[in-house]
PDB file of C-alpha atoms in Angstrom:
ATOM      1  CA  MET A 754     -18.973 -36.065 -56.728  1.00 45.00           C
ATOM      2  CA  SER A 755     -16.674 -36.027 -53.758  1.00 52.00           C
ATOM      3  CA  GLY A 756     -12.910 -35.855 -53.852  1.00 75.00           C
ATOM      4  CA  ALA A 757     -10.410 -35.771 -56.639  1.00 81.00           C
ATOM      5  CA  PRO A 758     -10.096 -38.774 -58.951  1.00 89.00           C
ATOM      6  CA  VAL A 759      -7.516 -41.291 -57.736  1.00 85.00           C
ATOM      7  CA  PRO A 760      -4.832 -42.020 -60.366  1.00 88.00           C
ATOM      8  CA  GLN A 761      -4.533 -45.692 -61.300  1.00 87.00           C
ATOM      9  CA  GLY A 762      -0.888 -45.315 -62.296  1.00 91.00           C
ATOM     10  CA  ARG A 763       1.955 -42.860 -62.551  1.00 94.00           C
ATOM     11  CA  TYR A 764       0.190 -39.774 -63.870  1.00 94.00           C
ATOM     12  CA  LEU A 765      -1.668 -36.688 -62.689  1.00 95.00           C
ATOM     13  CA  PRO A 766      -5.456 -36.363 -62.942  1.00 96.00           C
ATOM     14  CA  ALA A 767      -4.965 -33.015 -64.719  1.00 97.00           C
ATOM     15  CA  THR A 768      -2.228 -30.602 -65.698  1.00 97.00           C
ATOM     16  CA  ARG A 769      -2.319 -26.939 -66.555  1.00 98.00           C
ATOM     17  CA  HIS A 770      -0.437 -24.900 -69.110  1.00 98.00           C
ATOM     18  CA  GLY A 771      -1.301 -21.220 -68.954  1.00 97.00           C
ATOM     19  CA  GLY A 772      -5.066 -20.914 -69.118  1.00 98.00           C
ATOM     20  CA  LEU A 773      -5.614 -24.431 -70.479  1.00 98.00           C
ATOM     21  CA  ILE A 774      -6.296 -27.492 -68.351  1.00 98.00           C
ATOM     22  CA  PHE A 775      -5.770 -30.985 -69.755  1.00 98.00           C
ATOM     23  CA  THR A 776      -7.308 -33.930 -67.926  1.00 98.00           C
ATOM     24  CA  SER A 777      -6.156 -37.488 -68.050  1.00 97.00           C
ATOM     25  CA  GLY A 778      -8.672 -39.989 -69.347  1.00 97.00           C
ATOM     26  CA  MET A 779     -11.251 -40.622 -66.641  1.00 98.00           C
ATOM     27  CA  THR A 780     -13.256 -43.795 -66.193  1.00 98.00           C
ATOM     28  CA  PRO A 781     -16.379 -44.349 -64.067  1.00 97.00           C
ATOM     29  CA  ARG A 782     -14.559 -44.685 -60.740  1.00 96.00           C
ATOM     30  CA  ALA A 783     -15.398 -43.480 -57.264  1.00 94.00           C
ATOM     31  CA  ALA A 784     -12.618 -43.425 -54.651  1.00 91.00           C
ATOM     32  CA  GLY A 785     -10.459 -45.370 -57.128  1.00 91.00           C
ATOM     33  CA  VAL A 786     -12.993 -48.196 -57.552  1.00 95.00           C
ATOM     34  CA  LEU A 787     -14.471 -48.895 -60.988  1.00 96.00           C
ATOM     35  CA  LYS A 788     -18.253 -48.701 -60.493  1.00 97.00           C
ATOM     36  CA  VAL A 789     -19.403 -49.812 -63.957  1.00 96.00           C
ATOM     37  CA  GLN A 790     -17.788 -52.308 -66.319  1.00 96.00           C
ATOM     38  CA  GLY A 791     -18.152 -52.883 -70.059  1.00 93.00           C
ATOM     39  CA  PRO A 792     -18.076 -53.610 -72.850  1.00 97.00           C
ATOM     40  CA  VAL A 793     -20.981 -51.783 -74.421  1.00 98.00           C
ATOM     41  CA  ARG A 794     -22.997 -54.394 -76.335  1.00 98.00           C
ATOM     42  CA  ALA A 795     -24.328 -53.875 -79.850  1.00 96.00           C
ATOM     43  CA  ALA A 796     -27.956 -54.043 -78.686  1.00 97.00           C
ATOM     44  CA  ASP A 797     -27.497 -51.713 -75.689  1.00 97.00           C
ATOM     45  CA  SER A 798     -29.287 -48.398 -75.471  1.00 97.00           C
ATOM     46  CA  PRO A 799     -27.080 -45.415 -74.687  1.00 97.00           C
ATOM     47  CA  GLU A 800     -29.330 -44.818 -71.642  1.00 97.00           C
ATOM     48  CA  ASP A 801     -28.054 -48.124 -70.217  1.00 98.00           C
ATOM     49  CA  TRP A 802     -24.679 -46.404 -69.835  1.00 98.00           C
ATOM     50  CA  ARG A 803     -25.763 -42.996 -68.490  1.00 98.00           C
ATOM     51  CA  GLU A 804     -24.394 -43.688 -64.982  1.00 97.00           C
ATOM     52  CA  ALA A 805     -20.991 -44.701 -66.351  1.00 98.00           C
ATOM     53  CA  VAL A 806     -20.736 -41.725 -68.706  1.00 98.00           C
ATOM     54  CA  GLU A 807     -21.818 -39.206 -66.076  1.00 98.00           C
ATOM     55  CA  LEU A 808     -19.416 -40.579 -63.469  1.00 98.00           C
ATOM     56  CA  ALA A 809     -16.484 -40.532 -65.902  1.00 98.00           C
ATOM     57  CA  CYS A 810     -17.423 -37.004 -67.000  1.00 98.00           C
ATOM     58  CA  ALA A 811     -17.792 -35.844 -63.398  1.00 98.00           C
ATOM     59  CA  ASN A 812     -14.311 -37.203 -62.678  1.00 97.00           C
ATOM     60  CA  ALA A 813     -12.863 -35.270 -65.616  1.00 98.00           C
ATOM     61  CA  LEU A 814     -14.585 -32.062 -64.550  1.00 98.00           C
ATOM     62  CA  THR A 815     -13.467 -32.526 -60.935  1.00 98.00           C
ATOM     63  CA  ALA A 816      -9.874 -33.070 -62.096  1.00 98.00           C
ATOM     64  CA  ALA A 817     -10.058 -29.904 -64.220  1.00 98.00           C
ATOM     65  CA  ARG A 818     -11.529 -27.869 -61.368  1.00 98.00           C
ATOM     66  CA  GLY A 819      -8.663 -29.061 -59.174  1.00 97.00           C
ATOM     67  CA  GLN A 820      -6.351 -26.935 -61.341  1.00 97.00           C
ATOM     68  CA  LEU A 821      -8.245 -23.689 -60.774  1.00 98.00           C
ATOM     69  CA  HIS A 822      -6.725 -20.856 -58.731  1.00 96.00           C
ATOM     70  CA  GLY A 823      -8.659 -18.603 -56.345  1.00 96.00           C
ATOM     71  CA  ALA A 824     -11.898 -17.347 -57.874  1.00 97.00           C
ATOM     72  CA  GLU A 825     -11.229 -18.865 -61.303  1.00 98.00           C
ATOM     73  CA  ARG A 826     -13.787 -21.008 -63.025  1.00 98.00           C
ATOM     74  CA  ILE A 827     -13.975 -23.166 -66.117  1.00 98.00           C
ATOM     75  CA  THR A 828     -14.816 -20.677 -68.872  1.00 98.00           C
ATOM     76  CA  ALA A 829     -15.039 -23.241 -71.682  1.00 98.00           C
ATOM     77  CA  VAL A 830     -14.701 -26.905 -72.425  1.00 98.00           C
ATOM     78  CA  VAL A 831     -12.505 -26.543 -75.489  1.00 98.00           C
ATOM     79  CA  SER A 832     -12.497 -30.219 -76.438  1.00 98.00           C
ATOM     80  CA  MET A 833     -13.751 -33.565 -75.172  1.00 98.00           C
ATOM     81  CA  THR A 834     -12.856 -37.079 -76.268  1.00 98.00           C
ATOM     82  CA  VAL A 835     -15.156 -39.945 -75.295  1.00 98.00           C
ATOM     83  CA  PHE A 836     -13.666 -43.417 -75.723  1.00 98.00           C
ATOM     84  CA  VAL A 837     -16.205 -46.249 -75.807  1.00 98.00           C
ATOM     85  CA  ALA A 838     -15.228 -49.891 -75.292  1.00 98.00           C
ATOM     86  CA  ALA A 839     -17.858 -51.458 -77.517  1.00 97.00           C
ATOM     87  CA  GLU A 840     -18.351 -54.776 -79.181  1.00 96.00           C
ATOM     88  CA  ALA A 841     -18.540 -54.983 -82.960  1.00 95.00           C
ATOM     89  CA  GLY A 842     -21.866 -53.747 -84.244  1.00 96.00           C
ATOM     90  CA  PHE A 843     -22.355 -50.951 -81.701  1.00 97.00           C
ATOM     91  CA  THR A 844     -22.680 -47.716 -83.678  1.00 97.00           C
ATOM     92  CA  LEU A 845     -24.140 -45.210 -81.200  1.00 97.00           C
ATOM     93  CA  HIS A 846     -20.840 -43.831 -79.879  1.00 98.00           C
ATOM     94  CA  SER A 847     -21.987 -40.271 -80.508  1.00 98.00           C
ATOM     95  CA  LYS A 848     -25.144 -40.884 -78.432  1.00 98.00           C
ATOM     96  CA  LEU A 849     -22.967 -41.862 -75.462  1.00 98.00           C
ATOM     97  CA  ALA A 850     -20.923 -38.707 -76.069  1.00 98.00           C
ATOM     98  CA  ASP A 851     -24.204 -36.751 -76.066  1.00 98.00           C
ATOM     99  CA  LEU A 852     -24.763 -37.943 -72.482  1.00 98.00           C
ATOM    100  CA  ALA A 853     -21.380 -36.462 -71.539  1.00 98.00           C
ATOM    101  CA  SER A 854     -22.211 -33.221 -73.361  1.00 98.00           C
ATOM    102  CA  ASP A 855     -25.545 -33.074 -71.516  1.00 98.00           C
ATOM    103  CA  TYR A 856     -23.731 -33.500 -68.185  1.00 98.00           C
ATOM    104  CA  LEU A 857     -21.260 -30.716 -68.971  1.00 98.00           C
ATOM    105  CA  PHE A 858     -24.073 -28.438 -70.159  1.00 98.00           C
ATOM    106  CA  ALA A 859     -25.951 -29.056 -66.885  1.00 98.00           C
ATOM    107  CA  GLU A 860     -22.809 -28.189 -64.898  1.00 98.00           C
ATOM    108  CA  LEU A 861     -21.423 -25.290 -66.952  1.00 98.00           C
ATOM    109  CA  GLY A 862     -24.142 -24.093 -69.315  1.00 98.00           C
ATOM    110  CA  ALA A 863     -23.042 -23.195 -72.829  1.00 98.00           C
ATOM    111  CA  ALA A 864     -19.410 -23.101 -71.627  1.00 98.00           C
ATOM    112  CA  GLY A 865     -19.628 -26.886 -71.266  1.00 98.00           C
ATOM    113  CA  ILE A 866     -20.077 -27.461 -74.980  1.00 98.00           C
ATOM    114  CA  GLY A 867     -16.996 -27.531 -77.201  1.00 98.00           C
ATOM    115  CA  SER A 868     -15.642 -29.712 -79.961  1.00 98.00           C
ATOM    116  CA  ARG A 869     -15.584 -33.435 -79.342  1.00 98.00           C
ATOM    117  CA  ALA A 870     -14.745 -36.856 -80.654  1.00 98.00           C
ATOM    118  CA  ALA A 871     -16.410 -40.185 -79.897  1.00 98.00           C
ATOM    119  CA  VAL A 872     -14.032 -43.074 -80.481  1.00 98.00           C
ATOM    120  CA  GLY A 873     -14.737 -46.799 -80.382  1.00 97.00           C
ATOM    121  CA  VAL A 874     -12.008 -48.979 -78.878  1.00 98.00           C
ATOM    122  CA  ALA A 875     -11.616 -52.702 -78.145  1.00 97.00           C
ATOM    123  CA  THR A 876     -10.877 -52.310 -74.419  1.00 97.00           C
ATOM    124  CA  LEU A 877     -10.272 -49.677 -71.755  1.00 98.00           C
ATOM    125  CA  PRO A 878      -8.342 -49.792 -68.462  1.00 95.00           C
ATOM    126  CA  GLY A 879      -9.818 -52.143 -65.874  1.00 96.00           C
ATOM    127  CA  GLY A 880     -12.659 -53.138 -68.190  1.00 97.00           C
ATOM    128  CA  ALA A 881     -14.248 -49.678 -68.115  1.00 98.00           C
ATOM    129  CA  PRO A 882     -16.984 -49.084 -70.697  1.00 98.00           C
ATOM    130  CA  VAL A 883     -16.052 -45.414 -71.242  1.00 98.00           C
ATOM    131  CA  GLU A 884     -13.137 -43.064 -70.699  1.00 98.00           C
ATOM    132  CA  ILE A 885     -13.453 -39.288 -70.996  1.00 98.00           C
ATOM    133  CA  GLN A 886     -10.740 -36.676 -71.427  1.00 98.00           C
ATOM    134  CA  ILE A 887     -11.348 -32.928 -71.598  1.00 98.00           C
ATOM    135  CA  ILE A 888      -9.383 -29.805 -72.370  1.00 98.00           C
ATOM    136  CA  ALA A 889     -10.796 -26.781 -70.576  1.00 98.00           C
ATOM    137  CA  ALA A 890     -10.067 -23.069 -70.439  1.00 98.00           C
ATOM    138  CA  ALA A 891      -9.799 -21.363 -67.056  1.00 98.00           C
ATOM    139  CA  GLY A 892     -10.325 -17.738 -66.202  1.00 96.00           C
TER     140      GLY A 892
END
């Protein structure tokens, strides 16, 4: 993952309050360009969407890391919300969220696993299939 996520509107990729970092919702974009579009179809396997989930998650983690000072690191992912733009009948939202959890575990170890929600929605910005937002602790 190279470079900070490029905002698609009037917002910051992440903000910090004390030791907590809050990211904006991140979609599977690289250099501001949406790389994968949805919606997730009822018959799709979660694996079909691994690239999209990992890119969105990488963007969220990059945005969070952009708020670190000096030798600080992410000490915990406190919470993660995974929004899935899925057609009616898709019920594996939590399996897509598992892909994001797997990515964070690979990057941060046990500190990458916190509470989470997987939420189905009708649409997401730009036609993205997933959007991921995290709250992280820094130290």
